[in-house]
Amino acid sequence: MLENLITDANLIVPEIIVAVTLLLVVLFDLIFHKDKSIIPYIGIVGLFAALYYAIQGLPQNSYAFTTAATSHQYGLLAIDSFGSYFKILILITSILIIFFSKASSEIQRIKDRSGEYYALIMGMVLGMLFMVSASDLIIIYLSVELLSLSSYVLAGFTKLRDRNSEASLKYLIYGAVSSGLMLFGISLLYGMTGNTNLIAINTVLRNSSINILTYSFSLILIFVGIGFKISAVPFHFWTPDVYEGSPISITAFLSVASKAAGFALLIRFIKTAFILNETDSGSWSMIEFFDWQTFIIIISILTMTLGNFVALWQNNLKRMLAYSSIAHAGYMLLGVAVLSNQGILAVMIHFLVYMLMNIGAFYIVMLIANKTGSEDIDDYNRLGYASPFLGVSLSIFLISLTGLPPLAGFISKLYIFLAVIDAKLITVAVIAVINSVVSLYYYIRVLKHMFLKKADQEPKGLKLAPAEIVFVLILLIPTIIFGLYFTPMIEFARNSLSILGY
Amino acid sequence: MNGFPILSWITFLPIIGMIAVLIMPNKMEKGIKLITLVITGLQVILAIILLSNFNYSAGGIYEASSFQFIEKFRWIEISGLSWLGTFKVDYFLGVDGISMPMLLLTALVSFIATISSWKINKSVKGFFALFLLLDTGMMGVFVALDFLLFYIFWELMLLPMYFLIGIWGGPRKEYAAIKFFIYTLFGSVFMLLVMIGLYFSTTEVIADGSRVFTFNLLAMMDPTNYTTNGILSPLNPNNYRFIAYIALFAGFAIKIPMFPFHTWLPDAHVEAPTPISVILAGVLIKMGTYGILRISYPIFPQITLDLAYYIGLFGVINIIYGGLVALAQKDFKKMIAYSSVSHMGYVLLGMASMSTIGINGAIFQMFNHGTITAMLFLIVGVVYDRAHTREINAFGGLANKMPMYTGFVTIAFFAAIGLPSLSGFVSEALVFVGAFSSETTRILTMFGTLGILIGAAYMLWTLQRIFFGEFNKKWDDVLTDIDFREYAMLVPLAIIVIFLGIYPSAMLDILNTSVNTLVGFLHSSAATITKMSM
Amino acid sequence: MEVGLNHFLIVSTILFSFGLYGIVTRKNAIMVLMGVELILNAANINFVAFSSFGNFGINGQLYALFVIILAAAEAAIALAIVLNIYKTFSKVNIDEINNLKD
Amino acid sequence: MLDTNIINISLVILLLPLFGFITVVFFGKRFSKLYLLEVAIIVAAFILSLYVGYTKLTTYLHQDLNFSFTWIDFGNVFGKGSMHIDLGIKLDNITVIMLFVVTLISMLVHIFSMAYMEGDKRFSRYYSYLGIFTFSMLGIVLTDNLLMMYIFWELVGLSSYLLIGFWYEKKSASDAGKKAFLTNRVGDIGMFIGILILFTNYKSFSFDYIFNQISNGVLPFGSEAWLTAAGILVFMGAVGKSAQFPLHIWLPDAMEGPTPVSALIHAATMVAAGVYLGLRIFVMLTADAMLVIAVIGAFTSFFAASIALTQNDIKKVLAYSTVSQLGYMVLSIGVGAYTFAFFHLVTHAFFKACLFLGSGSVIHSMHHEQDMRQMGGLKKKMPITYASFVISSLAISGIPLTSGFLSKDGILAGSLAFGHLTGHWLIPALGFLVALMTAFYMFRLVLMTFHGEPRNKEKYDHAKESPFVMVMPLIVLSLLSLFFWYTPNPVSPEAGWFAGSWVKTPHTVVPETSRFNFMKSDIMTEQDQTSEHNESGSIVEPEEEVVHSEMYMHAMHWAHYPAMILSLVLATLGILLAFVMYQWKKISPDKVTNTFNKLRLYNGSLNKWYVDEIYNSTFIGGTMVLSRFLSWFDKYIVDGIVNGTAAFTRVFSTISGYFDTYIVDGLVNGTAFFSGSIGLALRKLQTGKVQTYIVLVLFSVIILFYLIGPF
Amino acid sequence: MGIYDIIFYLFAAITIVSAAIVVNTKNIIHSAFSLLLTFFGVSGLYALLGADFLAIVQIMVYVGGILILLLFGVMLTNKITNVDIKTGVLNVIPAILGLGIFGAVLIFIVTSTNWHVEKLVIPKTTTSMLGNLLLTDYVLVFELLAILLLIALIGAASIARRDKE
């Protein structure tokens, strides 16, 4: 028993480290209640350690916490390279977000509560780490809740403005209902299969006939919960409001890490529970009761279209980026909809790139908001001249988000389209490219304001700390390099493709 | 060229220049301008070196071995993808008779445009940095032989162009810039899809002997490389190939710009600053026709042959429609912008002929239009710089006030009209001869010849309104004859226009072998593909 | 008709629907939270009923237990947030708190 | 190698004026006397062409000299074999005669202009333009192929444009230049299409090669109709350049240019280029084409003469008279009187140049007064001008002992024969009517200008005989209007060397079936057959005239004397009528005017039958309306359709105001509009009320379930 | 209809009726106390299903914990003097419509499904079995829940406490 426990614990070292860091943060919060500036560093150290072990854990491929009642391959967690890839992404994002938070004036103003802030961040990280490797519906539900509960609080954490609290409340109610629906779906699925383990469910589905109506309904309900996390239309409604209302560091975190975790969860859920078999060329044939492809394509088209078209109208940059992140979720869902390793690869690459460019964009928005106190697009007028570095960097991030060469965003878009066209989903591809043209409008609009518009008064140049420039460069340089030489990025993703299961 | 990567140099030299410009402090405007001038000057020199080493008898088009100055190495290689085998992208540059004139044109027009930018004084650094980036994009498009590389260069010039119009442009610059951007992007995203479709339909043998999918344009042209069920493979019984052709063509057509996708052009031209109008008209819109010749024609030969009539039809519509609309313009620059629409119609018509003479004429027209329109836009720039208006009716009688200027205007206008002994005539005549000799485009050609008349009408009318008649005393102080800098821009172009008018073989000999190869390849490959798909 | 699985499921379904109804219609945030609790309870009934009738072992009860604990945690956070809202807006009517919108 | 020498000399003649043009253009400002170089050059060119003409007409009378080189080489063209475009020159008899005529008149005009244009601020520019004109004209004359013909054709158009609009400060002048260029281009389009037809079929532009192919039975697209079409289309160029109806409108306006220019370009040389082209392609004209040409010519000559009757501007009368005479020449080509078409071209060049220069002399001395109603009685003041003017007028009226009598008589005879053979009697009838009208309006002009009482005393007092450089050309030209240069027998042109041996009707190459009956050769001579089977590419001219059948010879013979007598009678009648009305005042011109005006004829004629007005309101107006419409269409509809759809625009126009306010800067056009509208609609969902969101989620779940569920 | 059935219907009725009151009454206090009844009803249903431990936990946690929390919430967010602690409704029609369809669909599919039903087995010792499971197979969940509770604690405390001004 204990041996098992130790073996299992070895498999989840990153999670354990994060949990310990969480406790340490709480502890240090109590010890150093005068000056809490050390706390973020504890978090950073802990996350780096976790990252180290996550990278170490890349080649691992086994189940952890196998249940005694069943054979070995039915674990609560699946520790595989796919999960580790996302764990690495999430941990990197978390580290970036901690630096991000340190630079953010919003977070600086609540310094005395920074212990709780970082503790909750750790809670989110932990939730996400479990999400990406969860292979049991209960773990899925609980890890989603762990993530959610932390983020509900964080969304309203600063309490600086009305909208913080409002974001928090909306997020809470929306999240509670979504997870409630998901739970109900889980209970129905449990009723049909008598199990909550994805592999076990897969076995049941292969071998017995089930009521398709109930089955579909429960899957849709479960998808509500996941769709809520990845802000897929029509489960996205919270996204713009919460993104706008939250502290910008949390917005960035939600838009990248929590979405990554959601996607990892979705992919694992589909791939583990509903696959019939995987061909040599990496495409999946699915158990036929539920047409995942059509379903996700519908969601995906809705998502990208709504995200892009509504983003056109936004004047608040944070809100615009929220819609843009919805749109990107749509593109990534396209990668999922292909239902092949190729699509998954595209999603993985897209996340890597998306992390760079989205955090970069948010970071610059934050830097500007720090100084000007505004995220309004009109306040960006002529900013490109006042602060050329920020202007150019933000332009590059936004152009990369548009998916224009020679930036990394193009490569990830290319991979998605490679997958989609190879799957012969031509109509979908056409809709997607038209969407990407539409997206240009709002991204370029920011550039227009920064460089083309006339300002009432010339904005003052922003003085940047060296650390801030370094932070931007850390994100900017890979965005450019990966656009021109993307072999390492794709090699990395390709080596992390294996998902446990059939 | 003894292993000297001259094409890479000519393509990426501006990037080096851009970095240098960015390093320079803001205040050293002269220095920034000089760097740009030196860089573009070096480009011209490299282009001349290329020309002097150019083998006139090498065909190129579909045959890697007869391309020249080839640079090819594996840029991206990712193996072990179970569904793709190896994902690879080559850095593959090369030149043949079709790209050589475009390369010369790009180098020349960039150089002239640099001189023309001398008076830019707003955010000088930004302007020249973007200008040089644009230069790389344009040059790259004309030398790339790998579709992905081509696409990257193609998109690369969008953003600099957006800013160059949007920041340094006229009153409605933002509108014009975004319109340009959106139109072009709209075209190019479909190009992206077609590119991916083609990627999955063609394989190429790589070093280890296995066949992998490829972006290599030359491999895509070889019917034997098609996969059995690739989405755009003729072996695959679906009509995607046709749709893909249309999509690809639309992408290029927007750039040309072909009716009815041309509406971005007048706006962009009118709002853009003079050097950018020069680049836009001189080089950028050639990318569309170049792309059609380089990609659409050899990769989809049988569809090209089937649709020749429609290509020609749109060409003729462009000629007549563009001309008639130009006739109604009151803005000097807009008039010239529409004349570009009209003149690009000749290119389309020539291409539609599918004959050596016609395509020769079309490419020659591309080059000539590049030089002539560059001249025309510079000419507009001259009066606009001085009078700050482009209203045609605001002027009159400039011939006496600015005789040398009028001289250049006359050359440029008559070249645009297609007066013999100037280069425009030869290309237009060849286009007509070629198009008429093809059964499909014969009747169209007859309508197309109306363009000769309409062109003369709007050009001469404009000439009359601006240069003849009574001089408007309002401009007495501002309008002075052209200065040294303007000579430096106009003289080389005028010399080229006259020289090629008298001795067109200087250019046509460069083209000829490749065009013959292309025409031959079109027919033989179409036959092969038809046989395959049966 | 003998009471069977379906009876329990119908109860849970009704409870679920009422919960949703409450969430959707009530203005007061706390009453919305009550609706959430109803949903969770409905799911719990399902878990327990399935595990008992389907002979799936006792796992279902365990899951219900987890959910109950989670509901408590969620309620704690929810109420904290509601209090925070009350401090900020002096009201807890959700529909009146909509500064964030398009 | 004498023939090489001649070719080389011809090339020198061609390039000399170009050299002059370039030199004067670049250095004319700096060296004000540089125009003398230009004059010297043209004198040299004249002397050289005299030499060339002499050598050709003596040594190589029956042999053509050719020289050509490859201009553009297309290499081995797919499916068509080797292909190239050649340029070259060809010297045959009409070439060298034209060479002589062009250089001579050009030289005289150069000299005349030294005085006439003196003091003009763009004096050297004027000479450079004359230089490029001469160059282009010589190019037309010398070329051996259609492409080069077209090239120089256009260049002639350009120089004409430049010279007509020389005084571009005057709007009427620049208008006239533009009109000339554009009208010519209309004809040129036809010509170009004709050339395209020929090139497409024969892969060559060379006259000889094309004719050889036709005579070998290779027809364009295999049909005679296309041959007819090609002939007519190429001839369209001549219609433009030679100001034939309906493209004649530019020539009278072209009188806005300096008068020596009118003499050179719009009387003697450029307008004759059209006729020259007609002669060049004469051998490939089918019967139908010839009939069309004859009708055009006849109508034009009559139509223009009818206008010339009433004009008051001295140059306008001459301009319409030129149109009318060109109509004669075209008619002559149409009826197959090749020799006389060319003959009339030459004689007309001299006497019409003389008339124009004479009028220039008058205008010069009257201080640029052109209205005849302001003149009168000038014969005393300007005796030499008067004398030369009268000689030329007699020549144009076709009075014996003048060159005009010889050529015109030939044309009338030819047309009469044609009418007799084909039944198209209207053509000779119009021809004779025009002879009457010509004599009348020419002498009306002479009488109003030189006879009677001076009407404008002030101007009259200042008038004096022009300087020597101006009268010398007049003397030379009027002398050339006399018969003895062309034939020893003043009533029989055939007896002379010109029509008798230098210029012979070439053998037509069109298939028998599409010739006129009278042109069908009854008996093929041996030379004929050898020429048809000569495949070397150049035709050796048959030594004997074998073109016409016996029938035609008979008809010609029959027509000769009636035509001569009739034309003489009509010309005399015309002159008499002019005297009656303007010298002896027996009939008041006003009365005649009123009489005719009852049918609105006088005003119609005075206003050139409103052709310009009709064109303005139809073609030009229509084009402008169309172009403005298209411009509007482009701006609002095409842009609209492409950017979105027009329907969409309409539907959403109601909210466009809103849209404009908020999004106009970034989302300006229709696609944006469209996408913006979608965005706007979707945006409405984002109410900010979380419970609404939940309702939407629930509905979505149901919809998704419906969509995806297995129903 | 046996006694088991009668008890079931009783508890079911309590649950449903009180739930209906919870979501329909205007008075928050009424609604909170109805919720208490609902929890009791559910607890009874658990007992009927043989989940005795769960029934107790339900009452302890829900009634002792969550409901008290909710009541605190009600008290803290409404002035106690305010006699009618009432709350309005919104979205009633779409809610009834949507949930009518939703509930109908749900009931239809729930009843039409051929669930895996075996004989109702009432285990005797659920408490120990649950305890065993919790510390063996589901020890991870156990730990996870511990952290979740910690997070909830930190979160609730940090967001609800008064800021140091």
JSON list of C-alpha atoms in Angstrom, two decimals, chain B residues 408-528:
[
{"chain": "B", "resi": 408, "resn": "PHE", "atom": "CA", "xyz": [9.50, 64.14, -69.07]},
{"chain": "B", "resi": 409, "resn": "VAL", "atom": "CA", "xyz": [5.76, 64.23, -68.73]},
{"chain": "B", "resi": 410, "resn": "THR", "atom": "CA", "xyz": [5.42, 63.97, -72.47]},
{"chain": "B", "resi": 411, "resn": "ILE", "atom": "CA", "xyz": [7.72, 60.98, -72.59]},
{"chain": "B", "resi": 412, "resn": "ALA", "atom": "CA", "xyz": [5.90, 59.26, -69.77]},
{"chain": "B", "resi": 413, "resn": "PHE", "atom": "CA", "xyz": [2.46, 60.02, -71.09]},
{"chain": "B", "resi": 414, "resn": "PHE", "atom": "CA", "xyz": [3.23, 58.93, -74.57]},
{"chain": "B", "resi": 415, "resn": "ALA", "atom": "CA", "xyz": [4.91, 55.84, -73.29]},
{"chain": "B", "resi": 416, "resn": "ALA", "atom": "CA", "xyz": [1.72, 55.09, -71.38]},
{"chain": "B", "resi": 417, "resn": "ILE", "atom": "CA", "xyz": [-0.35, 55.72, -74.48]},
{"chain": "B", "resi": 418, "resn": "GLY", "atom": "CA", "xyz": [1.79, 53.20, -76.28]},
{"chain": "B", "resi": 419, "resn": "LEU", "atom": "CA", "xyz": [3.56, 55.44, -78.69]},
{"chain": "B", "resi": 420, "resn": "PRO", "atom": "CA", "xyz": [6.03, 53.56, -80.84]},
{"chain": "B", "resi": 421, "resn": "SER", "atom": "CA", "xyz": [9.68, 54.07, -80.02]},
{"chain": "B", "resi": 422, "resn": "LEU", "atom": "CA", "xyz": [8.77, 54.06, -76.35]},
{"chain": "B", "resi": 423, "resn": "SER", "atom": "CA", "xyz": [8.71, 50.83, -74.44]},
{"chain": "B", "resi": 424, "resn": "GLY", "atom": "CA", "xyz": [4.98, 50.74, -73.79]},
{"chain": "B", "resi": 425, "resn": "PHE", "atom": "CA", "xyz": [4.25, 50.30, -77.45]},
{"chain": "B", "resi": 426, "resn": "VAL", "atom": "CA", "xyz": [6.27, 47.17, -77.92]},
{"chain": "B", "resi": 427, "resn": "SER", "atom": "CA", "xyz": [4.71, 45.38, -75.01]},
{"chain": "B", "resi": 428, "resn": "GLU", "atom": "CA", "xyz": [1.19, 46.42, -75.86]},
{"chain": "B", "resi": 429, "resn": "ALA", "atom": "CA", "xyz": [1.68, 45.48, -79.47]},
{"chain": "B", "resi": 430, "resn": "LEU", "atom": "CA", "xyz": [3.09, 42.11, -78.51]},
{"chain": "B", "resi": 431, "resn": "VAL", "atom": "CA", "xyz": [0.19, 41.55, -76.18]},
{"chain": "B", "resi": 432, "resn": "PHE", "atom": "CA", "xyz": [-2.26, 42.28, -78.94]},
{"chain": "B", "resi": 433, "resn": "VAL", "atom": "CA", "xyz": [-0.38, 40.25, -81.48]},
{"chain": "B", "resi": 434, "resn": "GLY", "atom": "CA", "xyz": [-0.16, 37.34, -79.11]},
{"chain": "B", "resi": 435, "resn": "ALA", "atom": "CA", "xyz": [-3.72, 37.57, -77.93]},
{"chain": "B", "resi": 436, "resn": "PHE", "atom": "CA", "xyz": [-5.05, 37.91, -81.42]},
{"chain": "B", "resi": 437, "resn": "SER", "atom": "CA", "xyz": [-3.18, 34.89, -82.61]},
{"chain": "B", "resi": 438, "resn": "SER", "atom": "CA", "xyz": [-4.97, 32.77, -80.06]},
{"chain": "B", "resi": 439, "resn": "GLU", "atom": "CA", "xyz": [-8.40, 31.64, -81.11]},
{"chain": "B", "resi": 440, "resn": "THR", "atom": "CA", "xyz": [-9.86, 32.03, -77.62]},
{"chain": "B", "resi": 441, "resn": "THR", "atom": "CA", "xyz": [-8.93, 35.61, -77.13]},
{"chain": "B", "resi": 442, "resn": "ARG", "atom": "CA", "xyz": [-9.24, 36.84, -80.69]},
{"chain": "B", "resi": 443, "resn": "ILE", "atom": "CA", "xyz": [-12.54, 38.65, -80.41]},
{"chain": "B", "resi": 444, "resn": "LEU", "atom": "CA", "xyz": [-11.59, 39.99, -77.01]},
{"chain": "B", "resi": 445, "resn": "THR", "atom": "CA", "xyz": [-8.46, 41.46, -78.48]},
{"chain": "B", "resi": 446, "resn": "MET", "atom": "CA", "xyz": [-10.51, 43.47, -80.93]},
{"chain": "B", "resi": 447, "resn": "PHE", "atom": "CA", "xyz": [-12.35, 45.04, -78.04]},
{"chain": "B", "resi": 448, "resn": "GLY", "atom": "CA", "xyz": [-9.12, 45.41, -76.19]},
{"chain": "B", "resi": 449, "resn": "THR", "atom": "CA", "xyz": [-7.66, 47.58, -78.91]},
{"chain": "B", "resi": 450, "resn": "LEU", "atom": "CA", "xyz": [-10.18, 50.20, -77.89]},
{"chain": "B", "resi": 451, "resn": "GLY", "atom": "CA", "xyz": [-7.87, 50.68, -74.95]},
{"chain": "B", "resi": 452, "resn": "ILE", "atom": "CA", "xyz": [-5.38, 52.32, -77.28]},
{"chain": "B", "resi": 453, "resn": "LEU", "atom": "CA", "xyz": [-7.91, 55.01, -78.01]},
{"chain": "B", "resi": 454, "resn": "ILE", "atom": "CA", "xyz": [-9.22, 55.47, -74.51]},
{"chain": "B", "resi": 455, "resn": "GLY", "atom": "CA", "xyz": [-5.72, 55.56, -73.13]},
{"chain": "B", "resi": 456, "resn": "ALA", "atom": "CA", "xyz": [-4.78, 58.27, -75.55]},
{"chain": "B", "resi": 457, "resn": "ALA", "atom": "CA", "xyz": [-7.93, 60.16, -74.70]},
{"chain": "B", "resi": 458, "resn": "TYR", "atom": "CA", "xyz": [-7.44, 60.41, -70.98]},
{"chain": "B", "resi": 459, "resn": "MET", "atom": "CA", "xyz": [-3.72, 60.94, -71.16]},
{"chain": "B", "resi": 460, "resn": "LEU", "atom": "CA", "xyz": [-3.88, 63.66, -73.76]},
{"chain": "B", "resi": 461, "resn": "TRP", "atom": "CA", "xyz": [-6.78, 65.34, -72.10]},
{"chain": "B", "resi": 462, "resn": "THR", "atom": "CA", "xyz": [-4.87, 65.44, -68.87]},
{"chain": "B", "resi": 463, "resn": "LEU", "atom": "CA", "xyz": [-1.78, 66.65, -70.65]},
{"chain": "B", "resi": 464, "resn": "GLN", "atom": "CA", "xyz": [-3.81, 69.41, -72.19]},
{"chain": "B", "resi": 465, "resn": "ARG", "atom": "CA", "xyz": [-5.50, 70.45, -69.01]},
{"chain": "B", "resi": 466, "resn": "ILE", "atom": "CA", "xyz": [-2.35, 70.56, -66.95]},
{"chain": "B", "resi": 467, "resn": "PHE", "atom": "CA", "xyz": [0.33, 71.66, -69.33]},
{"chain": "B", "resi": 468, "resn": "PHE", "atom": "CA", "xyz": [-1.34, 73.57, -72.10]},
{"chain": "B", "resi": 469, "resn": "GLY", "atom": "CA", "xyz": [-3.50, 76.61, -72.13]},
{"chain": "B", "resi": 470, "resn": "GLU", "atom": "CA", "xyz": [-3.10, 79.61, -69.94]},
{"chain": "B", "resi": 471, "resn": "PHE", "atom": "CA", "xyz": [-0.83, 79.43, -66.94]},
{"chain": "B", "resi": 472, "resn": "ASN", "atom": "CA", "xyz": [-2.56, 79.85, -63.63]},
{"chain": "B", "resi": 473, "resn": "LYS", "atom": "CA", "xyz": [-0.83, 82.79, -61.99]},
{"chain": "B", "resi": 474, "resn": "LYS", "atom": "CA", "xyz": [-1.61, 81.38, -58.57]},
{"chain": "B", "resi": 475, "resn": "TRP", "atom": "CA", "xyz": [1.26, 78.97, -58.92]},
{"chain": "B", "resi": 476, "resn": "ASP", "atom": "CA", "xyz": [3.76, 81.49, -60.14]},
{"chain": "B", "resi": 477, "resn": "ASP", "atom": "CA", "xyz": [5.96, 81.29, -57.10]},
{"chain": "B", "resi": 478, "resn": "VAL", "atom": "CA", "xyz": [5.67, 77.68, -56.17]},
{"chain": "B", "resi": 479, "resn": "LEU", "atom": "CA", "xyz": [5.99, 75.94, -59.45]},
{"chain": "B", "resi": 480, "resn": "THR", "atom": "CA", "xyz": [9.59, 75.78, -60.44]},
{"chain": "B", "resi": 481, "resn": "ASP", "atom": "CA", "xyz": [11.13, 73.41, -62.90]},
{"chain": "B", "resi": 482, "resn": "ILE", "atom": "CA", "xyz": [12.48, 70.12, -61.64]},
{"chain": "B", "resi": 483, "resn": "ASP", "atom": "CA", "xyz": [15.64, 70.10, -59.59]},
{"chain": "B", "resi": 484, "resn": "PHE", "atom": "CA", "xyz": [18.61, 67.80, -59.61]},
{"chain": "B", "resi": 485, "resn": "ARG", "atom": "CA", "xyz": [17.04, 65.19, -57.38]},
{"chain": "B", "resi": 486, "resn": "GLU", "atom": "CA", "xyz": [14.05, 64.91, -59.63]},
{"chain": "B", "resi": 487, "resn": "TYR", "atom": "CA", "xyz": [16.29, 64.62, -62.64]},
{"chain": "B", "resi": 488, "resn": "ALA", "atom": "CA", "xyz": [18.07, 61.81, -60.92]},
{"chain": "B", "resi": 489, "resn": "MET", "atom": "CA", "xyz": [14.79, 59.95, -60.60]},
{"chain": "B", "resi": 490, "resn": "LEU", "atom": "CA", "xyz": [13.30, 60.69, -63.96]},
{"chain": "B", "resi": 491, "resn": "VAL", "atom": "CA", "xyz": [16.29, 60.47, -66.26]},
{"chain": "B", "resi": 492, "resn": "PRO", "atom": "CA", "xyz": [17.13, 56.81, -65.66]},
{"chain": "B", "resi": 493, "resn": "LEU", "atom": "CA", "xyz": [13.52, 55.84, -66.12]},
{"chain": "B", "resi": 494, "resn": "ALA", "atom": "CA", "xyz": [13.17, 57.91, -69.24]},
{"chain": "B", "resi": 495, "resn": "ILE", "atom": "CA", "xyz": [16.30, 56.38, -70.68]},
{"chain": "B", "resi": 496, "resn": "ILE", "atom": "CA", "xyz": [15.01, 52.89, -69.98]},
{"chain": "B", "resi": 497, "resn": "VAL", "atom": "CA", "xyz": [11.66, 53.69, -71.48]},
{"chain": "B", "resi": 498, "resn": "ILE", "atom": "CA", "xyz": [13.22, 54.99, -74.67]},
{"chain": "B", "resi": 499, "resn": "PHE", "atom": "CA", "xyz": [15.92, 52.37, -74.87]},
{"chain": "B", "resi": 500, "resn": "LEU", "atom": "CA", "xyz": [13.50, 49.49, -74.52]},
{"chain": "B", "resi": 501, "resn": "GLY", "atom": "CA", "xyz": [11.22, 51.11, -77.01]},
{"chain": "B", "resi": 502, "resn": "ILE", "atom": "CA", "xyz": [13.92, 51.06, -79.62]},
{"chain": "B", "resi": 503, "resn": "TYR", "atom": "CA", "xyz": [15.71, 47.92, -78.62]},
{"chain": "B", "resi": 504, "resn": "PRO", "atom": "CA", "xyz": [13.15, 45.72, -76.87]},
{"chain": "B", "resi": 505, "resn": "SER", "atom": "CA", "xyz": [15.24, 42.65, -77.43]},
{"chain": "B", "resi": 506, "resn": "ALA", "atom": "CA", "xyz": [17.38, 43.74, -74.53]},
{"chain": "B", "resi": 507, "resn": "MET", "atom": "CA", "xyz": [14.53, 42.67, -72.29]},
{"chain": "B", "resi": 508, "resn": "LEU", "atom": "CA", "xyz": [12.71, 40.20, -74.49]},
{"chain": "B", "resi": 509, "resn": "ASP", "atom": "CA", "xyz": [15.78, 38.04, -74.91]},
{"chain": "B", "resi": 510, "resn": "ILE", "atom": "CA", "xyz": [15.88, 37.58, -71.16]},
{"chain": "B", "resi": 511, "resn": "LEU", "atom": "CA", "xyz": [12.31, 36.44, -71.13]},
{"chain": "B", "resi": 512, "resn": "ASN", "atom": "CA", "xyz": [12.09, 34.52, -74.26]},
{"chain": "B", "resi": 513, "resn": "THR", "atom": "CA", "xyz": [13.54, 31.16, -73.45]},
{"chain": "B", "resi": 514, "resn": "SER", "atom": "CA", "xyz": [11.59, 30.93, -70.25]},
{"chain": "B", "resi": 515, "resn": "VAL", "atom": "CA", "xyz": [8.37, 31.97, -71.88]},
{"chain": "B", "resi": 516, "resn": "ASN", "atom": "CA", "xyz": [8.82, 29.43, -74.61]},
{"chain": "B", "resi": 517, "resn": "THR", "atom": "CA", "xyz": [9.47, 26.85, -71.96]},
{"chain": "B", "resi": 518, "resn": "LEU", "atom": "CA", "xyz": [6.40, 27.95, -70.07]},
{"chain": "B", "resi": 519, "resn": "VAL", "atom": "CA", "xyz": [4.14, 27.78, -73.09]},
{"chain": "B", "resi": 520, "resn": "GLY", "atom": "CA", "xyz": [5.47, 24.43, -74.08]},
{"chain": "B", "resi": 521, "resn": "PHE", "atom": "CA", "xyz": [5.18, 23.15, -70.57]},
{"chain": "B", "resi": 522, "resn": "LEU", "atom": "CA", "xyz": [1.62, 24.42, -70.24]},
{"chain": "B", "resi": 523, "resn": "HIS", "atom": "CA", "xyz": [0.45, 22.37, -73.15]},
{"chain": "B", "resi": 524, "resn": "SER", "atom": "CA", "xyz": [2.45, 19.25, -72.52]},
{"chain": "B", "resi": 525, "resn": "SER", "atom": "CA", "xyz": [1.69, 19.22, -68.83]},
{"chain": "B", "resi": 526, "resn": "ALA", "atom": "CA", "xyz": [-1.99, 19.85, -69.44]},
{"chain": "B", "resi": 527, "resn": "ALA", "atom": "CA", "xyz": [-2.03, 16.87, -71.74]},
{"chain": "B", "resi": 528, "resn": "THR", "atom": "CA", "xyz": [-0.28, 14.73, -69.17]}
]
